[in-house]
Every structure is written in C-alpha cells, then in structure tokens.
GROMACS .gro file of N, CA and C in nm:
model
  426
    1MET      N    1  -9.364  -2.507  -3.996
    1MET     CA    2  -9.268  -2.406  -4.016
    1MET      C    3  -9.178  -2.444  -3.856
    2ALA      N    4  -9.065  -2.444  -3.853
    2ALA     CA    5  -8.997  -2.474  -3.739
    2ALA      C    6  -8.989  -2.358  -3.654
    3SER      N    7  -8.997  -2.351  -3.532
    3SER     CA    8  -8.968  -2.235  -3.435
    3SER      C    9  -8.826  -2.206  -3.414
    4LEU      N   10  -8.809  -2.064  -3.384
    4LEU     CA   11  -8.669  -2.049  -3.333
    4LEU      C   12  -8.647  -2.085  -3.202
    5PRO      N   13  -8.527  -2.095  -3.163
    5PRO     CA   14  -8.473  -2.134  -3.026
    5PRO      C   15  -8.552  -2.034  -2.948
    6ARG      N   16  -8.584  -2.061  -2.815
    6ARG     CA   17  -8.647  -2.008  -2.717
    6ARG      C   18  -8.573  -1.870  -2.675
    7SER      N   19  -8.427  -1.840  -2.690
    7SER     CA   20  -8.370  -1.724  -2.678
    7SER      C   21  -8.396  -1.627  -2.787
    8MET      N   22  -8.419  -1.698  -2.911
    8MET     CA   23  -8.433  -1.615  -3.051
    8MET      C   24  -8.565  -1.553  -3.033
    9SER      N   25  -8.668  -1.652  -3.008
    9SER     CA   26  -8.809  -1.616  -3.022
    9SER      C   27  -8.856  -1.513  -2.939
   10ASP      N   28  -8.788  -1.448  -2.849
   10ASP     CA   29  -8.814  -1.328  -2.769
   10ASP      C   30  -8.763  -1.180  -2.866
   11CYS      N   31  -8.696  -1.223  -2.975
   11CYS     CA   32  -8.637  -1.080  -3.022
   11CYS      C   33  -8.771  -1.024  -3.099
   12ASP      N   34  -8.759  -0.914  -3.099
   12ASP     CA   35  -8.883  -0.836  -3.186
   12ASP      C   36  -8.822  -0.770  -3.328
   13GLY      N   37  -8.733  -0.808  -3.367
   13GLY     CA   38  -8.672  -0.770  -3.500
   13GLY      C   39  -8.566  -0.682  -3.503
   14ASP      N   40  -8.586  -0.580  -3.415
   14ASP     CA   41  -8.468  -0.475  -3.384
   14ASP      C   42  -8.361  -0.527  -3.308
   15PHE      N   43  -8.243  -0.463  -3.359
   15PHE     CA   44  -8.122  -0.527  -3.318
   15PHE      C   45  -8.115  -0.545  -3.149
   16ASP      N   46  -8.082  -0.633  -3.105
   16ASP     CA   47  -8.060  -0.630  -2.954
   16ASP      C   48  -7.958  -0.740  -2.917
   17ALA      N   49  -7.837  -0.685  -2.872
   17ALA     CA   50  -7.715  -0.772  -2.845
   17ALA      C   51  -7.752  -0.888  -2.757
   18ASP      N   52  -7.862  -0.895  -2.654
   18ASP     CA   53  -7.882  -0.998  -2.583
   18ASP      C   54  -7.950  -1.121  -2.660
   19CYS      N   55  -7.982  -1.108  -2.791
   19CYS     CA   56  -8.050  -1.178  -2.847
   19CYS      C   57  -7.954  -1.257  -2.937
   20TYR      N   58  -7.825  -1.207  -2.949
   20TYR     CA   59  -7.741  -1.280  -3.024
   20TYR      C   60  -7.608  -1.326  -2.937
   21GLY      N   61  -7.626  -1.310  -2.782
   21GLY     CA   62  -7.536  -1.350  -2.715
   21GLY      C   63  -7.501  -1.494  -2.697
   22ASP      N   64  -7.582  -1.591  -2.766
   22ASP     CA   65  -7.561  -1.727  -2.770
   22ASP      C   66  -7.469  -1.752  -2.873
   23PHE      N   67  -7.440  -1.686  -2.988
   23PHE     CA   68  -7.381  -1.705  -3.098
   23PHE      C   69  -7.228  -1.736  -3.059
   24GLU      N   70  -7.164  -1.800  -3.125
   24GLU     CA   71  -6.982  -1.810  -3.096
   24GLU      C   72  -6.939  -1.673  -3.156
   25GLU      N   73  -6.824  -1.627  -3.097
   25GLU     CA   74  -6.765  -1.539  -3.125
   25GLU      C   75  -6.720  -1.504  -3.281
   26GLY      N   76  -6.654  -1.625  -3.317
   26GLY     CA   77  -6.623  -1.649  -3.488
   26GLY      C   78  -6.734  -1.629  -3.570
   27VAL      N   79  -6.848  -1.644  -3.530
   27VAL     CA   80  -6.967  -1.669  -3.649
   27VAL      C   81  -7.006  -1.504  -3.683
   28LEU      N   82  -7.013  -1.412  -3.582
   28LEU     CA   83  -7.037  -1.295  -3.620
   28LEU      C   84  -6.924  -1.223  -3.712
   29ASN      N   85  -6.831  -1.247  -3.666
   29ASN     CA   86  -6.704  -1.191  -3.742
   29ASN      C   87  -6.593  -1.297  -3.779
   30PRO      N   88  -6.643  -1.347  -3.875
   30PRO     CA   89  -6.547  -1.460  -3.949
   30PRO      C   90  -6.401  -1.420  -3.965
   31PRO      N   91  -6.316  -1.488  -3.953
   31PRO     CA   92  -6.187  -1.439  -3.976
   31PRO      C   93  -6.165  -1.427  -4.121
   32GLN      N   94  -6.090  -1.344  -4.155
   32GLN     CA   95  -6.055  -1.303  -4.310
   32GLN      C   96  -5.954  -1.378  -4.371
   33PRO      N   97  -5.957  -1.421  -4.472
   33PRO     CA   98  -5.885  -1.541  -4.543
   33PRO      C   99  -5.749  -1.451  -4.554
   34PRO      N  100  -5.652  -1.548  -4.582
   34PRO     CA  101  -5.510  -1.464  -4.577
   34PRO      C  102  -5.530  -1.373  -4.738
   35LYS      N  103  -5.458  -1.271  -4.751
   35LYS     CA  104  -5.497  -1.204  -4.867
   35LYS      C  105  -5.359  -1.281  -4.980
   36ASP      N  106  -5.401  -1.259  -5.103
   36ASP     CA  107  -5.304  -1.314  -5.192
   36ASP      C  108  -5.235  -1.195  -5.221
   37LEU      N  109  -5.085  -1.206  -5.221
   37LEU     CA  110  -4.985  -1.096  -5.229
   37LEU      C  111  -5.000  -1.027  -5.344
   38LEU      N  112  -4.999  -1.136  -5.464
   38LEU     CA  113  -4.982  -1.076  -5.597
   38LEU      C  114  -5.115  -0.994  -5.623
   39LEU      N  115  -5.212  -1.046  -5.615
   39LEU     CA  116  -5.347  -0.932  -5.642
   39LEU      C  117  -5.365  -0.826  -5.554
   40GLN      N  118  -5.289  -0.818  -5.419
   40GLN     CA  119  -5.289  -0.721  -5.364
   40GLN      C  120  -5.196  -0.604  -5.434
   41LEU      N  121  -5.059  -0.677  -5.446
   41LEU     CA  122  -4.978  -0.572  -5.541
   41LEU      C  123  -5.034  -0.531  -5.678
   42ILE      N  124  -5.110  -0.603  -5.741
   42ILE     CA  125  -5.166  -0.569  -5.887
   42ILE      C  126  -5.265  -0.458  -5.851
   43SER      N  127  -5.340  -0.484  -5.747
   43SER     CA  128  -5.456  -0.372  -5.714
   43SER      C  129  -5.419  -0.251  -5.673
   44LEU      N  130  -5.286  -0.230  -5.652
   44LEU     CA  131  -5.235  -0.086  -5.578
   44LEU      C  132  -5.159  -0.046  -5.706
   45GLN      N  133  -5.140  -0.103  -5.817
   45GLN     CA  134  -5.077  -0.026  -5.926
   45GLN      C  135  -5.177   0.070  -5.995
   46LYS      N  136  -5.130   0.183  -6.026
   46LYS     CA  137  -5.193   0.308  -6.063
   46LYS      C  138  -5.198   0.289  -6.229
   47ALA      N  139  -5.297   0.375  -6.273
   47ALA     CA  140  -5.339   0.366  -6.421
   47ALA      C  141  -5.214   0.381  -6.499
   48THR      N  142  -5.144   0.482  -6.442
   48THR     CA  143  -4.995   0.532  -6.518
   48THR      C  144  -4.895   0.409  -6.549
   49GLY      N  145  -4.916   0.300  -6.453
   49GLY     CA  146  -4.830   0.187  -6.461
   49GLY      C  147  -4.734   0.186  -6.324
   50SER      N  148  -4.741   0.291  -6.250
   50SER     CA  149  -4.671   0.338  -6.125
   50SER      C  150  -4.718   0.262  -6.006
   51TRP      N  151  -4.642   0.265  -5.886
   51TRP     CA  152  -4.724   0.234  -5.764
   51TRP      C  153  -4.641   0.332  -5.674
   52ASP      N  154  -4.756   0.385  -5.585
   52ASP     CA  155  -4.734   0.481  -5.480
   52ASP      C  156  -4.682   0.400  -5.348
   53LEU      N  157  -4.585   0.478  -5.284
   53LEU     CA  158  -4.522   0.388  -5.147
   53LEU      C  159  -4.641   0.413  -5.045
   54VAL      N  160  -4.727   0.303  -5.006
   54VAL     CA  161  -4.804   0.312  -4.920
   54VAL      C  162  -4.786   0.194  -4.847
   55PRO      N  163  -4.860   0.202  -4.695
   55PRO     CA  164  -4.854   0.103  -4.633
   55PRO      C  165  -4.883  -0.079  -4.675
   56GLU      N  166  -4.966  -0.071  -4.764
   56GLU     CA  167  -5.045  -0.164  -4.822
   56GLU      C  168  -4.930  -0.261  -4.924
   57LEU      N  169  -4.866  -0.142  -4.987
   57LEU     CA  170  -4.750  -0.211  -5.076
   57LEU      C  171  -4.625  -0.282  -5.008
   58ALA      N  172  -4.577  -0.173  -4.876
   58ALA     CA  173  -4.491  -0.223  -4.801
   58ALA      C  174  -4.508  -0.371  -4.731
   59GLN      N  175  -4.667  -0.399  -4.698
   59GLN     CA  176  -4.687  -0.515  -4.662
   59GLN      C  177  -4.688  -0.627  -4.760
   60VAL      N  178  -4.703  -0.595  -4.882
   60VAL     CA  179  -4.651  -0.716  -4.981
   60VAL      C  180  -4.538  -0.786  -4.956
   61PHE      N  181  -4.420  -0.661  -4.938
   61PHE     CA  182  -4.291  -0.688  -4.922
   61PHE      C  183  -4.266  -0.734  -4.787
   62GLY      N  184  -4.362  -0.743  -4.699
   62GLY     CA  185  -4.323  -0.789  -4.583
   62GLY      C  186  -4.266  -0.679  -4.477
   63LYS      N  187  -4.280  -0.568  -4.513
   63LYS     CA  188  -4.202  -0.441  -4.444
   63LYS      C  189  -4.308  -0.372  -4.398
   64THR      N  190  -4.258  -0.257  -4.322
   64THR     CA  191  -4.334  -0.149  -4.297
   64THR      C  192  -4.323  -0.042  -4.386
   65GLU      N  193  -4.405   0.067  -4.407
   65GLU     CA  194  -4.386   0.180  -4.495
   65GLU      C  195  -4.257   0.242  -4.467
   66GLU      N  196  -4.240   0.273  -4.328
   66GLU     CA  197  -4.094   0.337  -4.265
   66GLU      C  198  -3.996   0.257  -4.317
   67GLU      N  199  -3.983   0.130  -4.312
   67GLU     CA  200  -3.849   0.051  -4.325
   67GLU      C  201  -3.825   0.080  -4.491
   68VAL      N  202  -3.939   0.091  -4.596
   68VAL     CA  203  -3.926   0.073  -4.723
   68VAL      C  204  -3.879   0.218  -4.745
   69ALA      N  205  -3.937   0.329  -4.706
   69ALA     CA  206  -3.881   0.463  -4.723
   69ALA      C  207  -3.755   0.486  -4.674
   70LYS      N  208  -3.718   0.438  -4.564
   70LYS     CA  209  -3.560   0.447  -4.494
   70LYS      C  210  -3.459   0.416  -4.607
   71GLN      N  211  -3.493   0.334  -4.696
   71GLN     CA  212  -3.407   0.255  -4.796
   71GLN      C  213  -3.408   0.337  -4.920
   72THR      N  214  -3.489   0.429  -4.932
   72THR     CA  215  -3.507   0.499  -5.069
   72THR      C  216  -3.353   0.573  -5.085
   73PRO      N  217  -3.310   0.550  -5.210
   73PRO     CA  218  -3.175   0.573  -5.262
   73PRO      C  219  -3.200   0.742  -5.276
   74PRO      N  220  -3.086   0.834  -5.245
   74PRO     CA  221  -3.103   0.961  -5.237
   74PRO      C  222  -3.146   1.036  -5.352
   75GLN      N  223  -3.222   1.112  -5.363
   75GLN     CA  224  -3.265   1.197  -5.460
   75GLN      C  225  -3.343   1.129  -5.558
   76VAL      N  226  -3.411   1.027  -5.529
   76VAL     CA  227  -3.497   0.916  -5.599
   76VAL      C  228  -3.654   0.940  -5.562
   77ASP      N  229  -3.733   0.954  -5.650
   77ASP     CA  230  -3.864   0.992  -5.615
   77ASP      C  231  -3.944   0.866  -5.562
   78SER      N  232  -4.025   0.871  -5.451
   78SER     CA  233  -4.085   0.777  -5.394
   78SER      C  234  -4.184   0.668  -5.477
   79GLY      N  235  -4.207   0.738  -5.604
   79GLY     CA  236  -4.300   0.681  -5.690
   79GLY      C  237  -4.196   0.543  -5.770
   80LEU      N  238  -4.082   0.616  -5.810
   80LEU     CA  239  -4.008   0.547  -5.892
   80LEU      C  240  -3.910   0.404  -5.788
   81TRP      N  241  -3.921   0.454  -5.658
   81TRP     CA  242  -3.860   0.347  -5.571
   81TRP      C  243  -3.968   0.243  -5.562
   82ALA      N  244  -4.090   0.275  -5.523
   82ALA     CA  245  -4.216   0.180  -5.518
   82ALA      C  246  -4.207   0.101  -5.629
   83THR      N  247  -4.201   0.141  -5.747
   83THR     CA  248  -4.237   0.088  -5.857
   83THR      C  249  -4.135  -0.007  -5.897
   84VAL      N  250  -3.993   0.061  -5.892
   84VAL     CA  251  -3.884  -0.065  -5.916
   84VAL      C  252  -3.897  -0.179  -5.808
   85LEU      N  253  -3.942  -0.140  -5.691
   85LEU     CA  254  -3.935  -0.240  -5.576
   85LEU      C  255  -4.059  -0.363  -5.642
   86ALA      N  256  -4.178  -0.297  -5.673
   86ALA     CA  257  -4.273  -0.395  -5.711
   86ALA      C  258  -4.264  -0.504  -5.830
   87LEU      N  259  -4.167  -0.422  -5.919
   87LEU     CA  260  -4.099  -0.517  -6.033
   87LEU      C  261  -4.003  -0.613  -5.944
   88LEU      N  262  -3.932  -0.593  -5.881
   88LEU     CA  263  -3.822  -0.664  -5.827
   88LEU      C  264  -3.883  -0.784  -5.741
   89TRP      N  265  -3.988  -0.760  -5.692
   89TRP     CA  266  -4.078  -0.854  -5.600
   89TRP      C  267  -4.153  -0.965  -5.706
   90LEU      N  268  -4.195  -0.884  -5.783
   90LEU     CA  269  -4.269  -0.983  -5.927
   90LEU      C  270  -4.168  -1.067  -5.947
   91TYR      N  271  -4.053  -1.016  -6.031
   91TYR     CA  272  -3.949  -1.112  -6.071
   91TYR      C  273  -3.881  -1.203  -5.972
   92GLY      N  274  -3.850  -1.148  -5.831
   92GLY     CA  275  -3.791  -1.207  -5.757
   92GLY      C  276  -3.856  -1.335  -5.675
   93PHE      N  277  -3.992  -1.303  -5.677
   93PHE     CA  278  -4.082  -1.399  -5.556
   93PHE      C  279  -4.190  -1.434  -5.644
   94ARG      N  280  -4.231  -1.402  -5.734
   94ARG     CA  281  -4.344  -1.474  -5.811
   94ARG      C  282  -4.348  -1.483  -5.960
   95GLY      N  283  -4.197  -1.535  -6.002
   95GLY     CA  284  -4.166  -1.540  -6.139
   95GLY      C  285  -4.226  -1.659  -6.194
   96GLU      N  286  -4.273  -1.767  -6.119
   96GLU     CA  287  -4.372  -1.867  -6.179
   96GLU      C  288  -4.497  -1.833  -6.224
   97ASP      N  289  -4.534  -1.742  -6.176
   97ASP     CA  290  -4.673  -1.666  -6.208
   97ASP      C  291  -4.677  -1.531  -6.326
   98GLU      N  292  -4.550  -1.554  -6.396
   98GLU     CA  293  -4.539  -1.431  -6.467
   98GLU      C  294  -4.628  -1.425  -6.577
   99ASP      N  295  -4.697  -1.548  -6.620
   99ASP     CA  296  -4.805  -1.505  -6.719
   99ASP      C  297  -4.932  -1.451  -6.664
  100GLU      N  298  -4.946  -1.418  -6.532
  100GLU     CA  299  -5.030  -1.333  -6.483
  100GLU      C  300  -5.019  -1.207  -6.472
  101TRP      N  301  -4.873  -1.170  -6.471
  101TRP     CA  302  -4.843  -1.054  -6.441
  101TRP      C  303  -4.755  -0.952  -6.536
  102GLN      N  304  -4.731  -1.044  -6.652
  102GLN     CA  305  -4.632  -0.973  -6.745
  102GLN      C  306  -4.694  -0.860  -6.794
  103PHE      N  307  -4.832  -0.815  -6.806
  103PHE     CA  308  -4.850  -0.696  -6.877
  103PHE      C  309  -4.829  -0.573  -6.769
  104VAL      N  310  -4.870  -0.606  -6.636
  104VAL     CA  311  -4.854  -0.512  -6.539
  104VAL      C  312  -4.708  -0.474  -6.533
  105ALA      N  313  -4.632  -0.569  -6.549
  105ALA     CA  314  -4.459  -0.560  -6.555
  105ALA      C  315  -4.439  -0.448  -6.685
  106MET      N  316  -4.500  -0.490  -6.778
  106MET     CA  317  -4.461  -0.402  -6.876
  106MET      C  318  -4.502  -0.251  -6.888
  107LYS      N  319  -4.642  -0.264  -6.821
  107LYS     CA  320  -4.659  -0.118  -6.803
  107LYS      C  321  -4.585  -0.057  -6.722
  108ALA      N  322  -4.540  -0.098  -6.602
  108ALA     CA  323  -4.446  -0.026  -6.499
  108ALA      C  324  -4.294   0.016  -6.572
  109VAL      N  325  -4.254  -0.083  -6.632
  109VAL     CA  326  -4.122  -0.054  -6.721
  109VAL      C  327  -4.154   0.068  -6.794
  110SER      N  328  -4.278   0.097  -6.882
  110SER     CA  329  -4.283   0.187  -6.976
  110SER      C  330  -4.288   0.322  -6.894
  111TRP      N  331  -4.350   0.314  -6.786
  111TRP     CA  332  -4.364   0.423  -6.677
  111TRP      C  333  -4.203   0.468  -6.646
  112ILE      N  334  -4.136   0.381  -6.588
  112ILE     CA  335  -4.001   0.396  -6.536
  112ILE      C  336  -3.912   0.457  -6.657
  113ARG      N  337  -3.914   0.418  -6.751
  113ARG     CA  338  -3.864   0.458  -6.875
  113ARG      C  339  -3.875   0.610  -6.924
  114ALA      N  340  -4.031   0.648  -6.898
  114ALA     CA  341  -4.050   0.795  -6.924
  114ALA      C  342  -4.002   0.878  -6.815
  115GLN      N  343  -3.976   0.831  -6.701
  115GLN     CA  344  -3.921   0.931  -6.607
  115GLN      C  345  -3.798   0.996  -6.605
  116LYS      N  346  -3.797   1.110  -6.584
  116LYS     CA  347  -3.635   1.199  -6.593
  116LYS      C  348  -3.592   1.199  -6.431
  117GLY      N  349  -3.445   1.165  -6.444
  117GLY     CA  350  -3.353   1.178  -6.312
  117GLY      C  351  -3.381   1.035  -6.237
  118GLY      N  352  -3.329   1.024  -6.139
  118GLY     CA  353  -3.329   0.911  -6.052
  118GLY      C  354  -3.272   0.786  -6.141
  119SER      N  355  -3.182   0.732  -6.035
  119SER     CA  356  -3.097   0.642  -6.081
  119SER      C  357  -3.159   0.492  -6.044
  120VAL      N  358  -3.193   0.432  -6.184
  120VAL     CA  359  -3.289   0.311  -6.181
  120VAL      C  360  -3.191   0.222  -6.142
  121SER      N  361  -3.044   0.213  -6.141
  121SER     CA  362  -2.950   0.106  -6.117
  121SER      C  363  -2.952   0.111  -5.965
  122GLN      N  364  -2.913   0.228  -5.897
  122GLN     CA  365  -2.932   0.248  -5.760
  122GLN      C  366  -3.047   0.178  -5.688
  123CYS      N  367  -3.173   0.206  -5.783
  123CYS     CA  368  -3.300   0.152  -5.702
  123CYS      C  369  -3.287  -0.010  -5.712
  124VAL      N  370  -3.240  -0.077  -5.805
  124VAL     CA  371  -3.240  -0.217  -5.825
  124VAL      C  372  -3.134  -0.263  -5.721
  125GLN      N  373  -3.013  -0.202  -5.725
  125GLN     CA  374  -2.940  -0.253  -5.595
  125GLN      C  375  -2.990  -0.227  -5.457
  126ALA      N  376  -3.058  -0.132  -5.431
  126ALA     CA  377  -3.095  -0.096  -5.290
  126ALA      C  378  -3.211  -0.179  -5.266
  127GLY      N  379  -3.315  -0.214  -5.368
  127GLY     CA  380  -3.417  -0.284  -5.369
  127GLY      C  381  -3.379  -0.436  -5.360
  128ASN      N  382  -3.292  -0.485  -5.439
  128ASN     CA  383  -3.263  -0.629  -5.412
  128ASN      C  384  -3.203  -0.650  -5.250
  129THR      N  385  -3.124  -0.542  -5.193
  129THR     CA  386  -3.098  -0.583  -5.044
  129THR      C  387  -3.205  -0.553  -4.965
  130LEU      N  388  -3.319  -0.481  -4.987
  130LEU     CA  389  -3.410  -0.469  -4.920
  130LEU      C  390  -3.482  -0.565  -4.905
  131LEU      N  391  -3.523  -0.639  -5.006
  131LEU     CA  392  -3.624  -0.748  -5.040
  131LEU      C  393  -3.538  -0.881  -5.033
  132GLY      N  394  -3.410  -0.866  -5.042
  132GLY     CA  395  -3.337  -1.006  -5.010
  132GLY      C  396  -3.349  -1.086  -5.142
  133CYS      N  397  -3.338  -1.027  -5.270
  133CYS     CA  398  -3.341  -1.103  -5.398
  133CYS      C  399  -3.225  -1.053  -5.472
  134GLN      N  400  -3.185  -1.136  -5.566
  134GLN     CA  401  -3.066  -1.083  -5.655
  134GLN      C  402  -3.134  -1.076  -5.832
  135VAL      N  403  -3.230  -0.985  -5.833
  135VAL     CA  404  -3.263  -0.967  -5.960
  135VAL      C  405  -3.188  -0.879  -6.045
  136GLN      N  406  -3.125  -0.911  -6.156
  136GLN     CA  407  -3.057  -0.819  -6.266
  136GLN      C  408  -3.140  -0.725  -6.316
  137GLN      N  409  -3.068  -0.598  -6.351
  137GLN     CA  410  -3.157  -0.473  -6.387
  137GLN      C  411  -3.210  -0.527  -6.536
  138GLY      N  412  -3.128  -0.591  -6.622
  138GLY     CA  413  -3.172  -0.653  -6.757
  138GLY      C  414  -3.296  -0.741  -6.728
  139THR      N  415  -3.299  -0.816  -6.606
  139THR     CA  416  -3.415  -0.898  -6.646
  139THR      C  417  -3.553  -0.813  -6.610
  140LEU      N  418  -3.544  -0.702  -6.585
  140LEU     CA  419  -3.648  -0.632  -6.553
  140LEU      C  420  -3.687  -0.534  -6.688
  141GLY      N  421  -3.584  -0.554  -6.786
  141GLY     CA  422  -3.632  -0.499  -6.900
  141GLY      C  423  -3.598  -0.333  -6.896
  142LEU      N  424  -3.520  -0.318  -6.810
  142LEU     CA  425  -3.465  -0.173  -6.798
  142LEU      C  426  -3.356  -0.144  -6.831
   0.00000   0.00000   0.00000
C-alpha cells in the first residue's frame, strides 16, 4: 500500500485545516460550470404553468429583478408579466430548441388565457422592448 505524503500522514482523520494547506485553491472548491439558461428557466416554471418574478428568472434574461419589475406594465400582475417574459425569451432566444420546450410553452399559454385582467398585448410589447426581441403576440399562441 502506498503511503500518504508526509504532510498527510500526520493527520488523525479529524478535519484539520493544516493538513489540507497544500491543496490548490481550485481543488477544494471547483468552479461551477455555466448554467444552461433554458434548463434554469424550465426549472422555475410552477406547476400551474406560470412563472414568478424572482432573481433567478431575471438572471435568465440577463437582467436584475429590479430592472424587470420596473418595466412591468401598469396594473399587470407580476406573475403574468413574468410568464409573458418567459415565453418571449423562449421564442426570441431559444427558438431552435422548440422541441425541448414546446410543452412548457403550451402550459404557460393555457395559464395566461385563464387569467382575468391584465393586458397581454401590453406585456408582449413591453417585454419585447425589455428583452430586445421582436416576437409577435400571435407567434406565442395568445
């Protein structure tokens, strides 16, 4: 059996920071791989088909939660706003992956149609401006 390096052989099994001092910084805390934004968006969808306006969702859009919230059209529920933004992002930036998210989008559209009040067309227009895309409301199935 190979013996441990001298600096490790003096460790008694309990955590002792001195025993780990020779390790490179990146080994104990490896860098996290970049997140797949599509998977992040999908993981944030609620069972109802909607999204909440949370920092993680804003991150998918490359914005802060505050930036996104400030652009909410007047008298529009934040859940409706977040859900329309999610659909716009899917169609505007991940259209080539539609086979992966089409059922996610269908559920979101069903949820939006069931909502009372709130102007979807206002949300689409403001969302396109915020995200920098040009997705038509009809493309979303709304």
